[in-house]
mmCIF file of C-alpha atoms in Angstrom:
data_model
loop_
_atom_site.group_PDB
_atom_site.id
_atom_site.type_symbol
_atom_site.label_atom_id
_atom_site.label_comp_id
_atom_site.label_asym_id
_atom_site.label_seq_id
_atom_site.Cartn_x
_atom_site.Cartn_y
_atom_site.Cartn_z
ATOM 1 C CA UNK G 1 25.657 8.544 -4.603
ATOM 2 C CA UNK G 2 22.157 9.624 -5.420
ATOM 3 C CA UNK G 3 22.708 8.996 -9.063
ATOM 4 C CA UNK G 4 23.925 5.450 -8.117
ATOM 5 C CA UNK G 5 20.856 4.681 -6.187
ATOM 6 C CA UNK G 6 18.656 6.083 -9.006
ATOM 7 C CA UNK G 7 20.384 3.905 -11.574
ATOM 8 C CA UNK G 8 19.996 0.899 -9.269
ATOM 9 C CA UNK G 9 16.303 1.710 -8.910
ATOM 10 C CA UNK G 10 15.921 1.832 -12.739
ATOM 11 C CA UNK G 11 17.845 -1.384 -13.298
ATOM 12 C CA UNK G 12 15.743 -3.210 -10.657
ATOM 13 C CA UNK G 13 12.561 -1.744 -12.404
ATOM 14 C CA UNK G 14 13.643 -2.932 -15.878
ATOM 15 C CA UNK G 15 14.422 -6.366 -14.441
ATOM 16 C CA UNK G 16 11.162 -6.872 -12.348
ATOM 17 C CA UNK G 17 9.075 -5.313 -14.991
ATOM 18 C CA UNK G 18 10.672 -7.452 -17.586
ATOM 19 C CA UNK G 19 9.622 -10.638 -15.827
ATOM 20 C CA UNK G 20 5.982 -9.869 -17.111
ATOM 21 C CA UNK G 21 4.393 -11.173 -20.303
ATOM 22 C CA UNK G 22 1.134 -10.431 -22.200
ATOM 23 C CA UNK G 23 -0.276 -13.694 -20.711
ATOM 24 C CA UNK G 24 -0.397 -12.268 -17.232
ATOM 25 C CA UNK G 25 -1.272 -8.563 -18.010
ATOM 26 C CA UNK G 26 -4.985 -9.046 -17.417
ATOM 27 C CA UNK G 27 -4.287 -10.607 -13.998
ATOM 28 C CA UNK G 28 -2.063 -7.703 -12.864
ATOM 29 C CA UNK G 29 -4.529 -5.200 -14.192
ATOM 30 C CA UNK G 30 -7.207 -6.918 -12.023
ATOM 31 C CA UNK G 31 -4.839 -6.958 -8.960
ATOM 32 C CA UNK G 32 -4.120 -3.225 -9.228
ATOM 33 C CA UNK G 33 -7.619 -2.171 -9.362
ATOM 34 C CA UNK G 34 -8.762 -1.330 -5.778
ATOM 35 C CA UNK G 35 -12.456 -2.040 -6.410
ATOM 36 C CA UNK G 36 -11.701 -5.776 -6.924
ATOM 37 C CA UNK G 37 -10.172 -5.976 -3.543
ATOM 38 C CA UNK G 38 -13.772 -5.176 -1.974
ATOM 39 C CA UNK G 39 -14.588 -8.756 -1.271
ATOM 40 C CA UNK G 40 -11.176 -9.142 0.520
ATOM 41 C CA UNK G 41 -12.044 -6.110 2.645
ATOM 42 C CA UNK G 42 -15.583 -7.183 3.405
ATOM 43 C CA UNK G 43 -14.223 -10.622 4.453
ATOM 44 C CA UNK G 44 -11.468 -9.101 6.571
ATOM 45 C CA UNK G 45 -13.855 -6.674 8.341
ATOM 46 C CA UNK G 46 -16.480 -9.535 8.756
ATOM 47 C CA UNK G 47 -13.786 -11.546 10.592
ATOM 48 C CA UNK G 48 -12.887 -8.498 12.697
ATOM 49 C CA UNK G 49 -16.455 -7.904 13.549
ATOM 50 C CA UNK G 50 -16.783 -11.614 14.626
ATOM 51 C CA UNK G 51 -13.725 -11.401 16.988
ATOM 52 C CA UNK G 52 -14.207 -7.799 18.529
ATOM 53 C CA UNK G 53 -17.889 -6.978 17.983
ATOM 54 C CA UNK G 54 -19.462 -4.233 16.114
ATOM 55 C CA UNK G 55 -18.576 -1.311 18.301
ATOM 56 C CA UNK G 56 -14.952 -2.056 18.198
ATOM 57 C CA UNK G 57 -15.050 -2.664 14.474
ATOM 58 C CA UNK G 58 -16.529 0.784 13.815
ATOM 59 C CA UNK G 59 -13.740 2.406 16.012
ATOM 60 C CA UNK G 60 -11.228 0.453 13.919
ATOM 61 C CA UNK G 61 -12.817 1.499 10.701
ATOM 62 C CA UNK G 62 -12.734 5.145 11.943
ATOM 63 C CA UNK G 63 -9.021 4.917 12.679
ATOM 64 C CA UNK G 64 -8.516 3.216 9.243
ATOM 65 C CA UNK G 65 -10.343 6.094 7.537
ATOM 66 C CA UNK G 66 -8.280 8.715 9.226
ATOM 67 C CA UNK G 67 -5.073 6.723 8.450
ATOM 68 C CA UNK G 68 -5.935 6.345 4.771
ATOM 69 C CA UNK G 69 -6.782 9.958 4.451
ATOM 70 C CA UNK G 70 -3.531 11.030 6.227
ATOM 71 C CA UNK G 71 -1.291 8.609 4.194
ATOM 72 C CA UNK G 72 -2.934 9.557 0.918
ATOM 73 C CA UNK G 73 -2.575 13.299 1.403
ATOM 74 C CA UNK G 74 0.973 12.939 2.568
ATOM 75 C CA UNK G 75 1.821 10.900 -0.514
ATOM 76 C CA UNK G 76 0.169 13.472 -2.709
ATOM 77 C CA UNK G 77 2.352 16.134 -1.096
ATOM 78 C CA UNK G 78 5.501 14.173 -1.765
ATOM 79 C CA UNK G 79 4.443 13.530 -5.453
ATOM 80 C CA UNK G 80 3.924 17.316 -6.021
ATOM 81 C CA UNK G 81 7.120 18.241 -4.244
ATOM 82 C CA UNK G 82 9.400 15.748 -5.828
ATOM 83 C CA UNK G 83 7.602 15.557 -9.328
ATOM 84 C CA UNK G 84 9.407 12.281 -10.352
ATOM 85 C CA UNK G 85 8.035 11.003 -13.595
ATOM 86 C CA UNK G 86 6.421 7.669 -13.587
ATOM 87 C CA UNK G 87 8.393 5.023 -15.490
ATOM 88 C CA UNK G 88 5.544 4.886 -18.081
ATOM 89 C CA UNK G 89 6.133 8.573 -18.732
ATOM 90 C CA UNK G 90 9.983 8.770 -18.479
ATOM 91 C CA UNK G 91 11.231 8.962 -22.110
ATOM 92 C CA UNK G 92 14.525 7.644 -20.972
ATOM 93 C CA UNK G 93 13.159 4.246 -20.181
ATOM 94 C CA UNK G 94 9.532 3.955 -21.334
ATOM 95 C CA UNK G 95 10.664 2.359 -24.666
ATOM 96 C CA UNK G 96 12.660 -0.490 -22.853
ATOM 97 C CA UNK G 97 10.080 -1.487 -20.209
ATOM 98 C CA UNK G 98 6.740 -3.036 -20.569
ATOM 99 C CA UNK G 99 4.229 -0.273 -20.211
ATOM 100 C CA UNK G 100 0.883 -1.992 -19.492
ATOM 101 C CA UNK G 101 -0.863 0.990 -18.047
ATOM 102 C CA UNK G 102 -0.292 4.681 -17.903
ATOM 103 C CA UNK G 103 -1.163 7.489 -15.367
ATOM 104 C CA UNK G 104 -0.238 11.193 -15.680
ATOM 105 C CA UNK G 105 0.377 11.744 -11.960
ATOM 106 C CA UNK G 106 3.998 11.606 -10.389
ATOM 107 C CA UNK G 107 5.632 8.581 -8.981
ATOM 108 C CA UNK G 108 7.391 9.238 -5.691
ATOM 109 C CA UNK G 109 6.156 7.648 -3.436
ATOM 110 C CA UNK G 110 3.542 5.074 -4.220
ATOM 111 C CA UNK G 111 0.215 5.705 -2.715
ATOM 112 C CA UNK G 112 -0.922 2.158 -3.160
ATOM 113 C CA UNK G 113 2.155 0.835 -1.371
ATOM 114 C CA UNK G 114 1.751 3.531 1.474
ATOM 115 C CA UNK G 115 -2.016 3.045 1.896
ATOM 116 C CA UNK G 116 -1.835 -0.775 1.983
ATOM 117 C CA UNK G 117 1.154 -1.041 4.246
ATOM 118 C CA UNK G 118 -0.313 1.537 6.650
ATOM 119 C CA UNK G 119 -3.684 -0.330 6.931
ATOM 120 C CA UNK G 120 -1.964 -3.757 7.224
ATOM 121 C CA UNK G 121 0.485 -2.479 9.934
ATOM 122 C CA UNK G 122 -2.303 -0.756 11.947
ATOM 123 C CA UNK G 123 -4.780 -3.812 11.712
ATOM 124 C CA UNK G 124 -1.890 -6.165 12.496
ATOM 125 C CA UNK G 125 -0.933 -4.240 15.627
ATOM 126 C CA UNK G 126 -4.404 -3.999 16.771
ATOM 127 C CA UNK G 127 -5.639 -7.443 16.038
ATOM 128 C CA UNK G 128 -2.603 -9.828 16.072
ATOM 129 C CA UNK G 129 -3.585 -11.264 19.424
ATOM 130 C CA UNK G 130 -7.057 -12.275 18.059
ATOM 131 C CA UNK G 131 -5.785 -14.075 14.841
ATOM 132 C CA UNK G 132 -3.146 -16.760 14.723
ATOM 133 C CA UNK G 133 -1.823 -16.090 11.259
ATOM 134 C CA UNK G 134 -2.724 -12.439 10.853
ATOM 135 C CA UNK G 135 0.808 -11.726 9.592
ATOM 136 C CA UNK G 136 -0.304 -13.159 6.378
ATOM 137 C CA UNK G 137 -2.102 -9.837 5.914
ATOM 138 C CA UNK G 138 1.160 -8.366 4.773
ATOM 139 C CA UNK G 139 0.916 -10.371 1.570
ATOM 140 C CA UNK G 140 -1.731 -7.872 0.555
ATOM 141 C CA UNK G 141 0.511 -4.718 0.321
ATOM 142 C CA UNK G 142 3.251 -6.927 -1.280
ATOM 143 C CA UNK G 143 1.114 -8.301 -4.137
ATOM 144 C CA UNK G 144 -0.717 -5.010 -4.558
ATOM 145 C CA UNK G 145 2.336 -2.861 -4.834
ATOM 146 C CA UNK G 146 4.220 -5.324 -7.168
ATOM 147 C CA UNK G 147 1.472 -4.843 -9.635
ATOM 148 C CA UNK G 148 2.488 -1.182 -9.850
ATOM 149 C CA UNK G 149 6.044 -2.250 -10.929
ATOM 150 C CA UNK G 150 4.707 -4.879 -13.256
ATOM 151 C CA UNK G 151 2.450 -2.354 -15.095
ATOM 152 C CA UNK G 152 5.270 0.163 -15.400
ATOM 153 C CA UNK G 153 3.629 2.743 -13.047
ATOM 154 C CA UNK G 154 6.179 2.799 -10.219
ATOM 155 C CA UNK G 155 9.822 2.249 -9.544
ATOM 156 C CA UNK G 156 11.002 -0.210 -6.723
ATOM 157 C CA UNK G 157 12.209 2.826 -4.834
ATOM 158 C CA UNK G 158 8.695 4.439 -4.926
ATOM 159 C CA UNK G 159 7.267 1.061 -3.448
ATOM 160 C CA UNK G 160 9.916 0.874 -0.722
ATOM 161 C CA UNK G 161 9.463 4.506 0.286
ATOM 162 C CA UNK G 162 5.662 3.937 0.307
ATOM 163 C CA UNK G 163 6.134 0.855 2.516
ATOM 164 C CA UNK G 164 8.264 2.776 4.853
ATOM 165 C CA UNK G 165 5.921 5.677 5.258
ATOM 166 C CA UNK G 166 2.839 3.352 5.377
ATOM 167 C CA UNK G 167 4.401 1.279 8.136
ATOM 168 C CA UNK G 168 5.459 4.432 10.050
ATOM 169 C CA UNK G 169 2.021 6.080 9.795
ATOM 170 C CA UNK G 170 0.275 2.674 10.539
ATOM 171 C CA UNK G 171 2.428 2.379 13.804
ATOM 172 C CA UNK G 172 1.734 6.053 14.746
ATOM 173 C CA UNK G 173 -2.035 5.758 14.353
ATOM 174 C CA UNK G 174 -1.935 2.482 16.402
ATOM 175 C CA UNK G 175 -0.058 4.429 19.133
ATOM 176 C CA UNK G 176 -2.897 7.014 19.030
ATOM 177 C CA UNK G 177 -5.595 4.262 18.947
ATOM 178 C CA UNK G 178 -3.958 2.428 21.874
ATOM 179 C CA UNK G 179 -3.822 5.729 23.828
ATOM 180 C CA UNK G 180 -7.306 6.840 23.128
ATOM 181 C CA UNK G 181 -8.990 3.470 23.294
ATOM 182 C CA UNK G 182 -9.351 3.102 27.042
ATOM 183 C CA UNK G 183 -10.873 6.684 27.423
ATOM 184 C CA UNK G 184 -12.897 7.077 24.156
ATOM 185 C CA UNK G 185 -13.268 3.480 22.769
ATOM 186 C CA UNK G 186 -13.716 1.087 25.682
ATOM 187 C CA UNK G 187 -14.964 -2.334 25.182
#
């Protein structure tokens, strides 16, 4: 059963990765670079600041920082426990997929997917009543994580597991925020 799932994961990677072409490689390299998302983050937190004020924005940023640290460290623990080779480093498939970028770390599960989904889930739960179309925020983790498949850095299963853990951690941190807010973060 596990072998069947792994083969399905590989086949889906080969298909999705194969949709790429050199024409779009620079675009997806741009998308996968976290630094280039800085204007998006600044705009997002400016909009949050305008809706909830400076004090609440700082509280939200504090929880986002804790969330990212927790999610990232959990991801690293999983990567070192499972030690799944990235597609770009897997000799069984790296000659039949498009390898646009390489990394030497392990693959399972995707930190990019986990971190972005965790933050999107947390922010959505905290702020959905303030913004009419705030659900569009979930496009960010979808686009960001697809770049990892496109570049040959992650299997779709790595992305899905990252989404699952990210959504779970985002929800748990939201519960902590909701519980602590009245006592420690009123406003």
